[in-house]
Short mmCIF file of C-alpha atoms in Angstrom, two decimals:
data_model
loop_
_atom_site.label_atom_id
_atom_site.label_comp_id
_atom_site.label_asym_id
_atom_site.label_seq_id
_atom_site.Cartn_x
_atom_site.Cartn_y
_atom_site.Cartn_z
CA MET F 1 15.01 15.28 2.66
CA PRO F 2 17.54 13.59 4.07
CA ALA F 3 17.34 9.87 3.93
CA PRO F 4 16.94 9.02 8.06
CA LEU F 5 14.01 11.34 8.05
CA LEU F 6 12.10 9.83 5.25
CA VAL F 7 12.70 6.54 6.94
CA LEU F 8 11.35 7.62 10.25
CA ILE F 9 8.34 9.36 8.23
CA ALA F 10 8.00 5.80 6.19
CA LEU F 11 7.45 4.00 9.89
CA VAL F 12 4.78 6.54 10.51
CA ALA F 13 3.40 6.35 7.37
CA GLY F 14 3.70 2.22 8.35
CA ALA F 15 1.50 2.73 11.40
CA LEU F 16 -1.09 4.78 9.89
CA LEU F 17 -1.62 2.22 7.13
CA ALA F 18 -1.75 -0.56 9.90
CA ALA F 19 -4.92 1.71 11.21
CA GLN F 20 -6.94 1.87 7.78
CA GLY F 21 -8.07 -1.68 7.79
CA PRO F 22 -9.96 -1.26 11.18
CA ILE F 23 -11.39 2.16 10.28
CA PHE F 24 -12.12 1.04 6.94
CA ALA F 25 -13.93 -2.44 8.05
CA ARG F 26 -15.50 -0.09 10.70
CA SER F 27 -16.90 2.48 8.22
CA ALA F 28 -18.53 -0.29 6.17
CA SER F 29 -21.07 -1.21 9.10
CA HIS F 30 -22.02 2.44 8.66
CA ALA F 31 -21.58 3.42 5.05
CA GLY F 32 -23.67 0.20 4.08
CA GLY F 33 -21.36 -1.88 3.09
CA PRO F 34 -17.47 -2.45 1.78
CA VAL F 35 -17.84 -0.93 -1.87
CA GLN F 36 -19.67 2.03 -0.15
CA ALA F 37 -16.73 2.40 2.59
CA ALA F 38 -14.32 2.16 -0.29
CA ILE F 39 -16.33 4.87 -2.25
CA VAL F 40 -16.26 7.31 1.11
CA ALA F 41 -12.71 6.45 1.52
CA PHE F 42 -11.94 7.67 -1.97
CA ALA F 43 -14.03 10.35 -2.25
CA VAL F 44 -12.32 12.14 0.85
CA ALA F 45 -9.20 11.12 -0.12
CA LEU F 46 -9.77 13.02 -3.68
CA ALA F 47 -11.08 15.92 -1.84
CA ALA F 48 -8.10 16.30 0.58
CA LEU F 49 -5.81 15.99 -2.57
CA PHE F 50 -8.01 18.62 -4.28
CA ALA F 51 -7.51 20.74 -1.40
CA ILE F 52 -3.79 20.16 -1.11
CA GLY F 53 -3.80 21.06 -4.67
CA LEU F 54 -5.44 24.17 -4.26
CA PHE F 55 -3.47 25.21 -0.83
CA THR F 56 0.01 24.25 -2.83
CA GLY F 57 -0.78 25.84 -6.24
CA SER F 58 -0.32 22.77 -7.92
CA ALA F 59 -2.67 22.23 -11.20
CA LEU F 60 -4.80 19.29 -12.34
CA PRO F 61 -2.89 16.38 -14.04
CA ARG F 62 -1.99 17.29 -17.50
CA ALA F 63 -4.03 16.13 -20.64
CA ALA F 64 -1.08 14.11 -21.54
CA VAL F 65 -2.27 11.61 -18.65
CA MET F 66 -4.58 10.47 -20.71
CA ARG F 67 -1.79 8.90 -23.13
CA MET F 68 -0.35 7.10 -20.34
CA PRO F 69 0.45 3.34 -21.15
CA VAL F 70 -2.61 1.49 -19.72
CA TRP F 71 -0.48 -0.54 -16.77
CA ILE F 72 0.27 2.91 -15.53
CA TRP F 73 -3.57 2.91 -14.50
CA THR F 74 -3.47 0.01 -12.60
CA GLY F 75 -1.96 1.63 -9.41
CA GLY F 76 -5.49 2.97 -8.82
CA LEU F 77 -6.91 -0.58 -9.37
CA ILE F 78 -4.10 -1.80 -6.91
CA GLY F 79 -5.50 0.60 -3.94
CA MET F 80 -8.82 -0.14 -4.54
CA ALA F 81 -8.08 -3.41 -4.34
CA VAL F 82 -6.57 -3.62 -1.34
CA VAL F 83 -9.01 -1.00 0.55
CA LEU F 84 -11.79 -3.71 -0.15
CA LEU F 85 -9.62 -6.71 1.01
CA SER F 86 -8.78 -4.49 4.33
CA ILE F 87 -12.59 -4.18 4.80
CA HIS F 88 -13.06 -8.19 3.99
CA ALA F 89 -9.94 -9.73 6.06
CA VAL F 90 -9.31 -7.26 9.00
CA PRO F 91 -12.23 -8.12 10.71
CA ARG F 92 -11.72 -11.62 10.11
CA ILE F 93 -7.94 -12.71 10.71
CA GLY F 94 -6.75 -9.55 12.67
CA THR F 95 -4.77 -6.24 11.77
CA GLY F 96 -1.57 -8.12 12.77
CA SER F 97 -2.32 -10.63 10.56
CA PHE F 98 -3.44 -8.72 7.54
CA ILE F 99 -0.64 -6.21 8.06
CA SER F 100 2.00 -8.75 8.41
CA ALA F 101 1.06 -10.60 5.14
CA ILE F 102 0.73 -7.25 3.52
CA VAL F 103 4.50 -6.24 4.41
CA CYS F 104 5.51 -9.29 3.64
CA GLY F 105 3.98 -9.16 0.14
CA GLN F 106 5.54 -5.77 -0.53
CA LEU F 107 8.62 -6.48 0.61
CA VAL F 108 9.29 -10.03 -1.60
CA ALA F 109 7.68 -7.97 -4.65
CA ALA F 110 9.82 -5.08 -3.86
CA LEU F 111 12.96 -6.47 -3.68
CA LEU F 112 12.42 -8.46 -7.03
CA TYR F 113 11.17 -5.42 -8.63
CA ASP F 114 14.35 -3.61 -7.48
CA HIS F 115 16.28 -6.52 -8.72
CA ILE F 116 14.86 -6.82 -12.03
CA GLY F 117 14.44 -2.60 -12.58
CA ALA F 118 10.35 -2.92 -12.93
CA PHE F 119 8.44 -0.23 -13.80
CA GLY F 120 11.43 1.87 -15.28
CA MET F 121 12.92 1.67 -11.63
CA GLU F 122 16.97 1.67 -11.60
CA THR F 123 18.09 -1.97 -11.24
CA ARG F 124 19.07 -2.57 -7.63
CA ARG F 125 21.08 -6.06 -6.66
CA ILE F 126 19.39 -8.08 -4.27
CA GLY F 127 22.11 -10.04 -1.84
CA PHE F 128 22.27 -12.70 0.83
CA SER F 129 21.43 -9.91 3.57
CA GLU F 130 18.03 -8.85 1.78
CA VAL F 131 17.09 -12.96 0.97
CA ALA F 132 17.67 -13.21 4.85
CA GLY F 133 16.17 -10.25 5.67
CA VAL F 134 12.68 -11.57 3.70
CA ALA F 135 13.31 -15.30 5.19
CA LEU F 136 13.11 -13.54 8.82
CA LEU F 137 9.86 -11.62 7.90
CA MET F 138 8.46 -14.74 6.09
CA ALA F 139 9.05 -16.62 9.85
CA GLY F 140 7.66 -13.80 11.61
CA LEU F 141 4.64 -14.14 8.95
CA PHE F 142 4.20 -17.56 10.05
CA LEU F 143 4.37 -16.95 13.57
CA ILE F 144 1.87 -14.40 13.68
CA VAL F 145 -0.80 -15.49 11.30
CA GLY F 146 -0.28 -19.34 13.33
CA GLN F 147 -0.28 -17.94 16.57
CA ARG F 148 -3.70 -15.66 15.77
CA ASN F 149 -5.58 -17.93 13.00
CA GLY F 150 -3.94 -21.25 13.44
#
């Protein structure tokens, strides 16, 4: 898939991620609370993954998954923690403030991960433009959060 198309799809995914917080927060009132809403969300996701696997002919994970390094299992825990955080934070600080903070945290960490080659990924040098981009994004975060929650 060409890089520009992947960037476009990632932009759409970002827009959909912004919808998750309000959706999860709303579902918490129907499901009985934040943990129950997260359970529903992950159950729907798991059912969808099984359906996609059946449709595409993909097999279930191999038994070798049980021998993965422990730190790899944290990916699922991180997803669960972010879902629970969104359920609590979005109604209190708003979708814009929450997503702004998430995006800033993601970008700062992603550039650091690239720079050090974290998690076995290729090392990518961080330059002035990346640092300037993060600085501008952080300024935007402070403007957004300060306006909405000041």
